[in-house]
Amino acid sequence: MGAAPCRRPPLHCNGMRYKLLQEGDIQVCAIRHPRTFLSKILTSKFLRRWEPHHLTLADTGVASATPTGYMENSISYSAIEDVQLLSWENAPKYCLQLTIPGGTVLLQAANSYLRDQWFHSLQWKKKIYKYKKVLSNPSRWEVVLKEIRTLVDMALTSPLQDDSIHQAPLEIVSKLLSENNNLTTQDHESIIVAIAPLLENNHPPPDLCEFFCKHCRERPRSMVVIEVFTPVVQRILKHNMDFGKCPRLRLFTQEYILALNELNAGMEVVKKFIHSMHGPTGQCPHPRVLPNLVAVCLAAIYSCYEEFINSRDNSPSLKEIRNGCQQQCDRKPNLPLRLLHTSPDLVSQEATLTESRLKPVIVTSNEIHVEVERNNTANQKMTANVGNDSEPNLIDCLMVSPTCSTMSIELSAQADRILGCYVEILKMLSDYDDWRPALASLLQPIPFPKEALAHEKFTKELKYVIQRFAEDPRQEVHSCLLSVRAGKDGWFQLYSPGGVACDDDGELFASMVHILMGSCYKTKKFLLSLAENKLGPCMLLALRGNQTMVEILCLMLEYNIIDNNDTQLQIISTLESTDVGKRMYEQLCDRQRELKELQRKGGPTRLTLPSKSTDADLARLLSSGSFGNLENLSLAFTNVTSACAEHLIKLPSLKQLNLWSTQFGDAGLRLLSEHLTMLQVLNLCETPVTDAGLLALSSMKSLCSLNMNSTKLSADTYEDLKVLLSYTC
């Protein structure tokens, strides 16, 4: 069964389109009727309130006005027996004749277009009231179906242009269906097919959405779902602006996708539908599709855990998870063990962990003992928050002892199917390059219930999406792995070793660290965070030969992130235990020796490189002697790039730097902003820097002069820098 084709306006309209009458649109020039109807006028309750300019009568003179107009009572649409255009010879121009019980009313318009607008509007109002009455008391459904088809034909062929022309029939059918629950499946499908042409350009009303949802649940394999509902859902996803204002549209979309998943091909059909919404090109032309799809996915996933969310026993608040655990065990957790999986081995280890809670863990490999310190930060937060009314940190709440609280999540078969379907859709969305930045931004605040984050199946399936974010080289994508603001947890914390979602040996963690280190301009701050919270996992992965973690440990030593001598020795031992670590540590030692020689007092205070010099030329020059006294360096009109920043940050006395007309970009600025905090003069004229790199300079409070002429600086960033750097103009 297919949807009926869209009808065209009848020929008698001559292709003209008219606006439906609205209150105040009509000015009556003349009214002709018998004397017995002097007390009647058309008002807003029925035909809208018309204020006539002039009133003439067939037998008498001009009538006097009353408080409600020129007549005391209104004429209802049901009282109008007929509406005609006057066409006899010598008839008054531009007139309509309304036939009512006891006589007629003659309306005269200013022109033919206005007269036709009145005529079609009155005809529409009169007929719509008729269909409301007929369909409010159905007797035989074959007659009702015929009337519905006639009603749809009338709406499609009407020359009037107004949203209510198509919405009014949909609302009538919606009311009819809500008041009659004894319809057969065949009746359902016949009605859906009959109203399908109206749904091509209109959202279904809420009650009609409920009816569609019921049909999707009861008959997911019906051809009506594919042939009729598909264009309706496509229109909803393309044009809906806020599901919060029309939640039943979201529910209908959700049930439609589940119905597709019930077909023989299952997720392949859903995948084809998602691809049809994206389009064949590399860029989706409809900006609302992705946010609407994500909203549907989030609501569907939330519904899977609604039973646990509504049950206080299974899903307490974050504060209750923490306090309830402590009350049950009558003690505070000694170590912030993270809930990875519910395992008997963890329970058996509880006594051992209790006895050794103050002892570090010793990891032995190749006869080198590496002491991995337990991070008690989360434990201290939990202790400090006891008695506090504020909600604790999400991961801190889930970092409870297994014997105290384990969140066992077992979904019903239906909920499990829903979860699998919509997590798979999120994975599909993450495969589109143009959608990935917006998807990462939408998921950055972790918009899932904590019950989902404690569910092993959910976090394991969602790991694919996080992996796609971690593999994307664009900063706007992988930066969303971090928390949305300070003090909140992000995907980086959840999927790092010890996190509630981590189910591997740190491969995803290493991948996230690698991509974040390559783009994070606050490198030292990021390293400091790793040293405080993830030093143990970093050392363990480095011990297993992970090159990213070896680089991280070397950077911690190079940037003096670690103050404790014993910890430094442990890091050195870890590096020397593998071939890659030993090689990188030797390179670090060589750089440190060169750095000491470079920073040794002496050498020139001013230095200018010849034009066309490169990064390699600068590196050779700085390695040739001592530059501890260098305060002014000019690289203007050279070919240096951001790569030379690694050498510039080693100059301890540098105060003035001229980069005019070079290829020095944002990456270099981010490095300078962290290390050259004493820089006073910086010339970036005619460089390819952008707002992203220039904003990094806001931490350089010693800057007295900053030249940004002929750059891609925007007005907003300029104003921000003036405030952040305390400039006065």
XYZ file of C-alpha atoms in Angstrom:
729
model
C 0.000 0.000 0.000
C 1.410 3.358 -0.916
C 0.619 6.929 -0.020
C -1.915 8.725 -2.195
C -0.387 11.224 -4.661
C -0.560 14.917 -3.832
C -3.534 16.661 -5.476
C -3.393 19.949 -7.350
C -5.796 22.907 -6.904
C -8.931 22.700 -9.082
C -8.976 24.477 -12.405
C -11.742 26.852 -11.397
C -9.230 28.633 -9.129
C -7.169 29.624 -12.184
C -4.008 28.686 -10.280
C -4.526 31.499 -7.762
C -3.557 30.907 -4.138
C -5.348 32.733 -1.326
C -4.606 33.416 2.294
C -7.120 32.033 4.788
C -9.280 34.731 6.347
C -7.817 36.112 9.550
C -9.401 38.483 11.997
C -9.163 42.047 10.769
C -8.345 41.056 7.163
C -11.863 41.662 5.776
C -13.544 45.019 5.325
C -17.179 44.691 4.206
C -18.271 47.376 1.798
C -21.972 46.501 1.619
C -24.428 44.097 3.179
C -27.798 43.409 1.552
C -30.431 41.330 3.332
C -34.133 41.380 4.368
C -35.329 43.735 7.076
C -35.834 40.790 9.484
C -32.052 40.287 9.705
C -31.089 43.848 10.585
C -29.854 42.594 13.960
C -27.242 40.153 12.616
C -23.540 40.518 11.874
C -20.594 38.161 11.266
C -18.242 38.275 14.256
C -14.954 36.700 15.319
C -16.730 33.847 17.088
C -17.749 32.418 13.751
C -16.750 34.229 10.525
C -14.438 36.674 12.345
C -15.484 40.187 13.237
C -15.933 42.325 10.153
C -16.243 46.070 10.619
C -18.072 47.354 7.486
C -17.175 50.680 5.963
C -20.650 51.196 4.570
C -23.967 49.387 4.988
C -26.869 49.612 2.484
C -30.218 47.815 2.550
C -32.475 46.650 -0.231
C -35.660 48.253 1.142
C -34.546 50.818 3.692
C -31.905 53.388 4.310
C -28.616 53.035 6.219
C -28.812 51.046 9.429
C -27.526 52.495 12.669
C -24.522 50.972 14.492
C -24.731 48.869 17.672
C -22.029 48.112 20.299
C -21.144 44.872 18.446
C -21.042 46.399 14.989
C -23.956 46.910 12.599
C -25.898 43.893 13.898
C -26.550 42.561 17.360
C -26.094 38.807 16.806
C -23.680 36.708 14.794
C -24.379 34.180 12.066
C -22.845 30.779 12.771
C -21.189 28.724 10.061
C -23.731 25.979 10.596
C -26.507 28.482 9.741
C -24.992 29.257 6.341
C -26.814 27.079 3.819
C -24.896 28.196 0.763
C -22.222 30.642 -0.426
C -22.310 31.876 -4.026
C -20.549 34.339 -6.271
C -23.004 36.787 -7.886
C -22.702 36.441 -11.639
C -25.999 37.645 -13.158
C -26.172 40.644 -15.442
C -26.089 44.043 -13.770
C -25.316 42.396 -10.423
C -23.282 44.449 -7.930
C -19.556 44.021 -8.505
C -17.410 41.788 -6.278
C -20.290 40.422 -4.207
C -20.912 37.193 -2.305
C -24.358 35.862 -1.461
C -24.810 33.946 1.809
C -28.012 31.935 2.038
C -29.276 31.607 5.604
C -32.628 30.564 7.105
C -35.126 33.308 6.318
C -33.140 35.237 3.736
C -29.756 36.101 2.287
C -26.769 38.261 3.169
C -24.922 40.064 0.408
C -21.229 40.910 0.979
C -19.449 43.307 -1.334
C -15.606 43.316 -1.495
C -13.220 45.908 -2.871
C -11.871 43.732 -5.704
C -12.211 40.299 -7.260
C -9.197 38.804 -5.451
C -10.561 39.811 -2.057
C -13.991 38.474 -2.995
C -12.496 35.104 -3.984
C -10.502 34.991 -0.775
C -13.717 35.476 1.212
C -15.500 32.877 -0.869
C -12.869 30.116 -0.423
C -12.418 30.905 3.261
C -16.150 30.701 3.956
C -16.407 27.482 1.971
C -13.501 25.980 3.925
C -14.896 26.989 7.320
C -18.343 25.705 6.443
C -17.036 22.325 5.264
C -14.611 21.817 8.124
C -17.425 22.277 10.634
C -19.446 19.749 8.681
C -16.651 17.145 8.836
C -16.133 17.751 12.531
C -19.776 16.965 13.136
C -19.877 13.934 10.842
C -16.686 12.356 12.195
C -17.479 13.041 15.832
C -20.207 10.353 15.804
C -19.027 7.581 13.459
C -21.492 4.836 12.636
C -20.011 2.751 9.848
C -16.230 2.802 9.359
C -16.424 2.397 5.615
C -18.378 5.663 5.532
C -15.918 7.280 7.935
C -12.986 6.252 5.760
C -14.701 7.710 2.703
C -15.319 10.993 4.548
C -11.666 11.107 5.656
C -10.505 10.704 2.075
C -12.887 13.448 0.950
C -11.623 15.676 3.756
C -8.006 15.068 2.696
C -8.889 15.798 -0.934
C -10.528 19.054 0.105
C -7.424 20.131 2.053
C -5.086 19.222 -0.791
C -7.142 20.968 -3.483
C -7.948 24.107 -1.507
C -6.413 27.270 -3.012
C -5.977 28.670 0.502
C -2.468 28.910 1.912
C -2.348 28.475 5.660
C -0.935 25.931 8.133
C -4.394 25.247 9.523
C -5.618 24.010 6.110
C -3.647 20.784 6.575
C -3.474 20.744 10.353
C -7.239 20.937 10.898
C -7.967 17.608 9.077
C -5.080 15.949 10.956
C -6.485 17.131 14.269
C -9.966 15.872 13.356
C -8.581 12.422 12.474
C -6.390 12.451 15.587
C -9.399 13.097 17.797
C -11.358 10.412 15.982
C -8.657 7.816 16.610
C -8.165 8.751 20.256
C -11.876 8.318 20.957
C -12.221 4.965 19.155
C -9.904 2.231 20.387
C -11.772 -0.708 18.871
C -10.425 -0.311 15.345
C -8.933 -3.255 13.515
C -5.409 -3.275 12.152
C -6.792 -2.955 8.642
C -8.747 0.139 9.681
C -5.546 1.588 11.164
C -3.592 1.133 7.980
C -6.418 2.426 5.776
C -6.664 5.634 7.820
C -2.869 6.096 7.823
C -2.725 5.706 4.043
C -5.654 8.107 3.623
C -3.990 10.927 5.593
C -0.465 10.237 4.268
C -0.524 13.094 1.679
C -1.156 15.619 4.474
C 1.887 14.365 6.391
C 4.324 15.142 3.596
C 4.587 18.789 4.660
C 3.172 18.752 8.203
C 4.168 17.283 11.547
C 1.545 14.915 12.991
C -0.345 16.204 16.076
C 0.530 14.664 19.481
C -2.432 12.274 19.586
C -1.670 11.107 16.072
C 1.943 10.485 17.123
C 0.648 8.214 19.881
C -1.394 6.308 17.296
C 1.666 5.960 15.026
C 3.796 4.757 17.961
C 1.237 2.092 18.771
C 1.220 0.921 15.169
C 5.045 0.734 15.088
C 5.065 -1.371 18.255
C 2.255 -3.707 17.232
C 3.049 -4.078 13.524
C 6.707 -3.182 12.968
C 6.866 -5.228 9.766
C 3.889 -3.469 8.163
C 4.617 -1.831 4.816
C 2.961 1.294 6.155
C 6.028 1.811 8.367
C 8.340 1.913 5.359
C 6.138 3.605 2.766
C 4.219 6.123 4.877
C 6.212 6.739 8.063
C 9.659 7.067 6.453
C 9.057 10.468 4.774
C 7.293 11.700 7.924
C 10.260 10.807 10.164
C 12.702 12.236 7.633
C 10.849 15.531 7.723
C 10.835 15.529 11.538
C 14.594 14.944 11.707
C 15.328 17.602 9.099
C 13.071 20.362 10.390
C 12.324 19.834 14.072
C 13.984 22.488 16.220
C 13.220 21.344 19.747
C 11.935 17.958 20.872
C 11.301 19.507 24.287
C 8.298 21.345 22.852
C 6.961 18.267 21.058
C 8.240 15.156 22.891
C 5.790 12.837 21.121
C 7.513 13.548 17.827
C 10.711 12.244 19.424
C 8.889 9.198 20.768
C 7.414 8.475 17.341
C 10.873 8.748 15.741
C 12.254 6.432 18.405
C 9.567 3.797 17.813
C 9.973 4.073 14.045
C 13.702 3.298 14.250
C 12.986 0.334 16.534
C 10.437 -0.900 13.990
C 13.113 -0.740 11.286
C 15.383 -2.785 13.530
C 12.705 -5.487 13.751
C 12.820 -6.111 10.001
C 14.697 -9.101 8.620
C 17.799 -7.080 7.727
C 17.741 -5.423 11.154
C 20.547 -2.890 11.665
C 21.337 -2.860 7.947
C 17.968 -1.175 7.339
C 18.704 1.303 10.132
C 22.140 1.965 8.665
C 20.624 2.705 5.246
C 18.137 5.072 6.880
C 20.930 6.938 8.705
C 22.857 7.171 5.451
C 19.783 8.553 3.672
C 19.509 11.237 6.348
C 23.172 12.178 5.913
C 23.105 12.186 2.131
C 25.587 10.854 -0.434
C 28.021 13.775 -0.193
C 30.722 14.313 2.402
C 28.731 17.083 4.080
C 25.192 16.643 5.397
C 23.020 19.469 3.990
C 20.603 19.425 6.931
C 22.121 20.852 10.156
C 19.278 19.646 12.393
C 19.565 15.947 11.543
C 22.484 15.111 13.835
C 21.214 16.940 16.973
C 17.782 15.360 16.513
C 19.228 11.869 16.058
C 21.408 12.279 19.143
C 18.413 13.501 21.148
C 16.454 10.408 20.117
C 19.389 8.126 21.028
C 19.894 9.734 24.443
C 16.196 9.487 25.298
C 16.046 5.848 24.187
C 19.150 4.901 26.210
C 17.756 6.703 29.241
C 14.522 4.722 28.934
C 16.489 1.467 29.140
C 17.633 2.353 32.659
C 14.438 4.058 33.774
C 13.511 1.136 35.993
C 16.784 1.494 37.890
C 16.592 5.286 37.916
C 13.103 5.258 39.453
C 14.036 2.654 42.059
C 15.831 4.024 45.103
C 17.184 0.557 45.973
C 18.801 0.016 42.607
C 19.659 3.587 41.716
C 20.314 5.940 44.628
C 21.592 9.426 44.116
C 25.305 10.019 43.842
C 25.408 11.173 47.430
C 23.474 8.108 48.590
C 25.882 5.788 46.781
C 28.695 7.307 48.778
C 26.978 7.643 52.154
C 24.994 4.421 51.874
C 28.164 2.480 51.205
C 29.846 3.927 54.266
C 26.872 3.236 56.524
C 26.522 -0.360 55.369
C 30.189 -1.145 55.947
C 30.397 1.119 58.980
C 33.704 2.435 57.733
C 35.152 4.570 54.983
C 36.743 2.927 51.963
C 40.449 2.643 52.633
C 41.466 2.705 48.977
C 39.527 4.337 46.111
C 39.000 1.154 44.169
C 37.198 1.800 40.904
C 34.298 -0.398 39.880
C 35.474 -2.124 36.743
C 33.550 -5.405 36.855
C 31.694 -7.345 39.493
C 34.214 -10.088 40.176
C 34.608 -12.531 43.077
C 38.349 -11.996 42.844
C 37.888 -8.358 43.848
C 35.922 -9.406 46.917
C 38.569 -11.913 47.911
C 41.222 -9.215 47.625
C 39.408 -6.842 49.998
C 41.107 -8.140 53.163
C 44.529 -7.950 51.572
C 43.903 -4.390 50.357
C 42.679 -3.372 53.801
C 45.915 -4.525 55.431
C 48.090 -2.879 52.807
C 46.126 0.342 52.297
C 49.041 2.475 53.414
C 51.629 0.493 51.490
C 52.592 1.219 47.887
C 52.162 -1.444 45.260
C 55.397 -2.939 43.900
C 55.462 -3.880 40.220
C 58.396 -6.139 39.354
C 59.753 -6.388 35.817
C 63.254 -7.255 34.603
C 64.618 -7.089 38.139
C 63.658 -3.407 38.417
C 61.265 -2.538 41.205
C 58.909 0.317 40.319
C 56.911 1.717 43.192
C 53.482 2.793 42.039
C 51.883 5.130 44.522
C 48.165 4.959 45.185
C 46.395 8.204 44.533
C 44.393 9.139 47.612
C 42.911 12.304 46.108
C 39.528 10.723 45.480
C 39.523 9.167 48.949
C 40.221 12.566 50.495
C 37.393 14.109 48.490
C 35.016 11.431 49.709
C 36.058 12.032 53.303
C 35.768 15.790 52.961
C 32.319 15.607 51.404
C 30.725 13.549 54.186
C 27.854 15.593 55.562
C 27.942 17.943 52.610
C 24.712 18.392 50.690
C 26.431 18.861 47.337
C 26.540 16.012 44.843
C 29.935 14.304 44.787
C 32.043 13.745 41.729
C 30.621 10.979 39.510
C 33.743 8.843 39.319
C 34.451 9.339 43.028
C 30.994 7.928 43.784
C 31.600 4.866 41.663
C 35.076 4.418 43.173
C 33.758 2.431 46.120
C 34.838 -0.840 47.603
C 33.269 -3.851 45.826
C 32.091 -5.392 49.094
C 30.268 -2.205 49.967
C 28.326 -1.485 46.798
C 28.080 -3.150 43.427
C 25.627 -1.827 40.866
C 24.347 -4.966 39.167
C 22.577 -3.908 35.975
C 20.508 -6.556 34.229
C 18.210 -5.206 31.547
C 15.105 -6.884 30.218
C 15.249 -8.432 26.763
C 13.340 -5.503 25.251
C 15.512 -2.887 26.980
C 18.608 -4.771 25.880
C 17.456 -4.647 22.247
C 16.729 -0.930 22.510
C 20.129 -0.272 24.061
C 21.932 -2.276 21.394
C 20.074 -0.483 18.596
C 20.727 3.059 19.753
C 24.329 2.548 20.834
C 24.905 1.121 17.370
C 23.393 4.298 15.899
C 25.841 6.407 17.923
C 28.647 4.304 16.480
C 27.278 4.922 12.976
C 27.131 8.670 13.596
C 30.758 8.702 14.750
C 31.843 7.193 11.423
C 30.840 10.336 9.490
C 33.708 12.847 9.439
C 31.484 15.908 9.129
C 29.246 14.811 12.015
C 32.054 13.831 14.396
C 32.898 17.344 15.733
C 29.275 18.117 16.606
C 28.751 14.621 18.018
C 31.824 14.961 20.240
C 30.566 18.313 21.488
C 27.110 16.905 22.256
C 28.555 13.939 24.167
C 31.290 15.888 25.994
C 29.136 16.583 29.109
C 28.516 12.779 29.397
C 24.712 13.022 28.977
C 24.049 9.464 30.167
C 22.641 8.294 33.511
C 25.171 6.924 35.995
C 23.422 3.557 35.766
C 24.516 3.367 32.126
C 28.105 4.246 33.049
C 28.087 1.441 35.615
C 26.780 -1.029 33.022
C 29.607 -2.991 31.477
C 27.833 -3.709 28.192
C 27.009 -0.055 27.571
C 30.522 1.288 28.250
C 32.076 -1.525 26.229
C 29.905 -0.724 23.187
C 30.361 3.036 23.552
C 34.128 2.562 23.625
C 34.087 2.494 19.805
C 32.727 6.060 19.723
C 35.360 7.293 22.188
C 38.054 5.557 20.147
C 36.875 7.419 17.034
C 37.178 10.699 18.919
C 40.682 9.773 20.086
C 41.772 8.931 16.534
C 40.491 12.173 14.994
C 43.342 14.674 14.416
C 41.021 17.692 14.646
C 41.356 19.480 17.941
C 37.642 20.327 18.185
C 36.971 16.582 18.232
C 39.577 15.008 20.523
C 39.548 17.956 22.944
C 35.991 16.873 23.831
C 37.500 13.832 25.550
C 38.397 16.163 28.400
C 35.826 17.406 30.889
C 33.577 20.248 29.883
C 34.807 22.309 32.826
C 37.101 22.025 35.805
C 35.903 19.733 38.570
C 33.832 17.556 36.255
C 34.711 14.185 34.799
C 35.211 13.596 31.107
C 35.561 10.590 28.872
C 39.320 10.707 29.424
C 38.815 9.987 33.124
C 36.156 7.310 32.585
C 38.206 5.287 30.100
C 41.608 5.690 31.762
C 43.041 2.820 33.865
C 41.041 2.559 37.061
C 38.113 4.410 35.496
C 34.616 2.956 35.643
C 34.581 2.298 31.884
C 38.125 0.988 31.375
C 38.104 -2.649 30.248
C 41.554 -2.950 28.639
C 45.187 -2.653 29.678
C 45.386 1.038 28.868
C 45.467 0.986 25.051
C 42.654 3.530 24.722
C 44.163 5.618 27.521
C 47.510 5.720 25.696
C 45.753 6.657 22.457
C 43.905 9.519 24.181
C 47.077 10.799 25.848
C 48.955 10.701 22.549
C 46.378 12.762 20.645
C 45.818 15.209 23.503
C 49.527 15.850 23.992
C 49.806 16.734 20.325
C 47.227 19.503 20.506
C 46.987 20.623 24.109
C 48.714 23.989 24.431
C 48.752 23.666 28.232
C 51.178 20.779 28.027
C 52.739 21.346 31.428
C 49.351 21.536 33.112
C 48.254 18.335 31.383
C 51.456 16.560 32.410
C 51.008 17.764 35.960
C 47.501 16.306 36.004
C 48.820 12.979 34.726
C 51.576 12.989 37.339
C 49.078 13.621 40.132
C 46.358 11.191 39.059
C 47.713 8.676 36.530
C 51.427 8.293 37.241
C 51.059 4.612 38.173
C 49.266 3.614 34.934
C 51.726 5.696 32.899
C 54.708 3.914 34.470
C 53.113 0.497 34.075
C 52.365 1.068 30.379
C 55.878 2.443 29.847
C 57.225 -0.658 31.541
C 55.334 -2.699 28.930
C 56.981 -0.767 26.122
C 54.246 1.715 25.215
C 56.084 4.459 23.343
C 53.547 7.176 24.142
C 53.941 6.605 27.856
C 57.726 6.527 27.520
C 57.533 9.962 25.897
C 55.245 11.166 28.690
C 57.692 10.086 31.393
C 60.569 11.757 29.540
C 58.610 14.992 29.276
C 57.806 14.865 32.981
C 61.546 14.712 33.706
C 62.411 17.335 31.095
C 59.836 19.863 32.311
C 60.594 19.175 36.007
C 57.043 18.033 36.662
C 58.168 15.574 39.358
C 59.663 17.139 42.490
C 60.165 13.995 44.544
C 63.653 12.516 44.006
C 62.520 8.960 44.724
C 59.749 9.230 42.146
C 62.216 10.600 39.614
C 64.486 7.600 40.210
C 61.538 5.263 39.772
C 60.720 6.909 36.437
C 64.348 6.612 35.332
C 64.387 2.937 36.289
C 61.196 2.394 34.335
C 62.652 4.083 31.262
C 65.858 2.058 31.408
C 63.969 -1.225 31.629
C 62.973 -1.224 27.935
C 64.940 -0.611 24.762
C 62.721 2.240 23.577
C 62.753 3.806 27.029
C 66.530 3.531 27.327
C 67.018 5.152 23.908
C 64.651 8.036 24.642
C 66.160 8.581 28.080
C 69.644 8.824 26.536
C 68.307 11.404 24.084
C 66.832 13.287 27.018
C 70.170 13.286 28.806
C 71.858 14.638 25.673
C 69.295 17.427 25.424
C 69.765 18.264 29.074
C 73.541 18.580 28.607
C 73.015 20.795 25.575
C 70.492 22.836 27.533
C 72.931 23.432 30.371
C 75.559 24.544 27.881
C 73.053 26.768 26.095
C 71.817 28.395 29.289
C 75.303 28.960 30.653
C 75.919 32.664 31.256
C 77.652 34.411 28.424
C 77.161 34.994 24.739
C 75.443 37.925 22.979
C 72.461 39.850 24.302
C 71.089 40.537 20.789
C 70.953 38.187 17.822
C 69.506 38.510 14.303
C 69.305 35.574 11.905
C 69.785 36.187 8.169
C 66.704 36.082 5.968
C 65.758 32.686 4.526
C 67.142 30.926 7.626
C 65.336 27.714 8.563
C 64.517 25.799 11.750
C 67.612 23.664 11.220
C 69.817 26.782 10.923
C 68.457 28.116 14.206
C 69.020 24.761 15.922
C 72.641 24.603 14.707
C 73.293 28.154 15.829
C 71.881 27.656 19.330
C 73.867 24.428 19.760
C 77.137 26.136 18.929
C 77.696 27.918 22.230
C 76.252 29.652 25.273
C 73.257 31.984 24.970
C 72.376 32.503 28.609
C 72.500 36.291 28.163
C 70.391 36.467 24.978
C 67.535 38.922 25.537
C 66.642 40.064 22.008
C 66.195 37.606 19.123
C 65.031 38.605 15.642
C 63.856 35.927 13.218
C 62.073 38.394 10.928
C 61.742 37.417 7.253
C 63.175 33.954 7.846
C 61.617 30.588 7.003
C 61.262 29.346 10.563
C 58.072 27.551 11.601
C 56.414 26.486 14.838
C 58.955 23.679 15.107
C 61.623 26.157 16.250
C 59.611 26.844 19.419
C 61.254 23.785 21.022
C 64.579 25.628 20.802
C 63.253 29.074 21.714
C 61.810 27.904 25.050
C 65.323 26.958 26.162
C 66.477 30.598 26.203
C 66.074 31.653 29.859
C 66.717 35.391 29.450
C 64.736 36.027 26.261
C 62.576 39.144 26.565
C 62.099 40.318 22.970
C 61.199 38.054 20.036
C 60.599 39.234 16.453
C 58.774 36.732 14.212
C 57.686 39.200 11.523
C 56.812 37.535 8.184
C 57.646 33.987 9.243
C 55.632 30.755 9.141
C 55.373 30.604 12.920
C 51.852 29.364 13.786
C 49.469 28.463 16.590
C 51.326 25.356 17.765
C 54.446 27.404 18.422
C 52.499 30.088 20.277
C 51.021 27.482 22.608
C 54.504 26.258 23.517
C 55.859 29.783 24.012
C 52.945 30.707 26.266
C 53.839 27.930 28.699
C 57.595 28.406 28.911
C 58.541 31.999 28.024
C 56.517 33.629 30.765
C 59.021 36.519 31.049
C 58.716 37.568 27.398
C 57.951 41.286 27.126
C 57.899 42.079 23.373
C 56.475 39.778 20.670
C 56.074 40.675 16.997
C 53.692 38.394 15.064
C 53.073 40.696 12.097
C 52.270 38.809 8.868
C 52.337 35.370 10.492
C 49.689 32.625 9.964
C 48.545 32.673 13.597
C 44.795 32.515 14.324
C 42.484 33.264 17.235
C 43.096 29.811 18.740
C 46.833 30.410 19.104
C 46.599 34.061 20.062
C 44.270 33.304 22.968
C 47.010 31.103 24.422
C 49.066 34.264 24.958
C 46.624 35.358 27.673
C 48.818 33.571 30.242
C 51.867 35.732 29.375
C 51.275 38.525 31.847
C 54.728 40.071 31.255
C 53.936 41.051 27.658
C 54.212 44.793 27.171
C 54.079 44.923 23.381
C 52.248 42.547 21.050
C 52.118 43.210 17.291
C 49.328 41.301 15.534
C 49.035 43.342 12.327
C 48.138 41.445 9.155
C 47.115 38.281 10.999
C 43.799 36.427 11.160
C 42.945 38.125 14.447
C 39.213 38.699 14.935
C 37.684 41.680 16.699
C 36.320 39.521 19.529
C 39.701 37.936 20.239
C 41.341 41.365 20.186
C 38.922 42.601 22.831
C 39.447 39.456 24.916
C 43.227 39.825 24.795
C 42.990 43.461 25.856
C 41.126 42.392 28.987
C 43.173 39.275 29.745
C 46.529 41.005 29.276
C 45.359 44.185 31.022
C 46.088 46.335 28.004
C 45.004 49.969 27.933
C 44.203 51.550 24.603
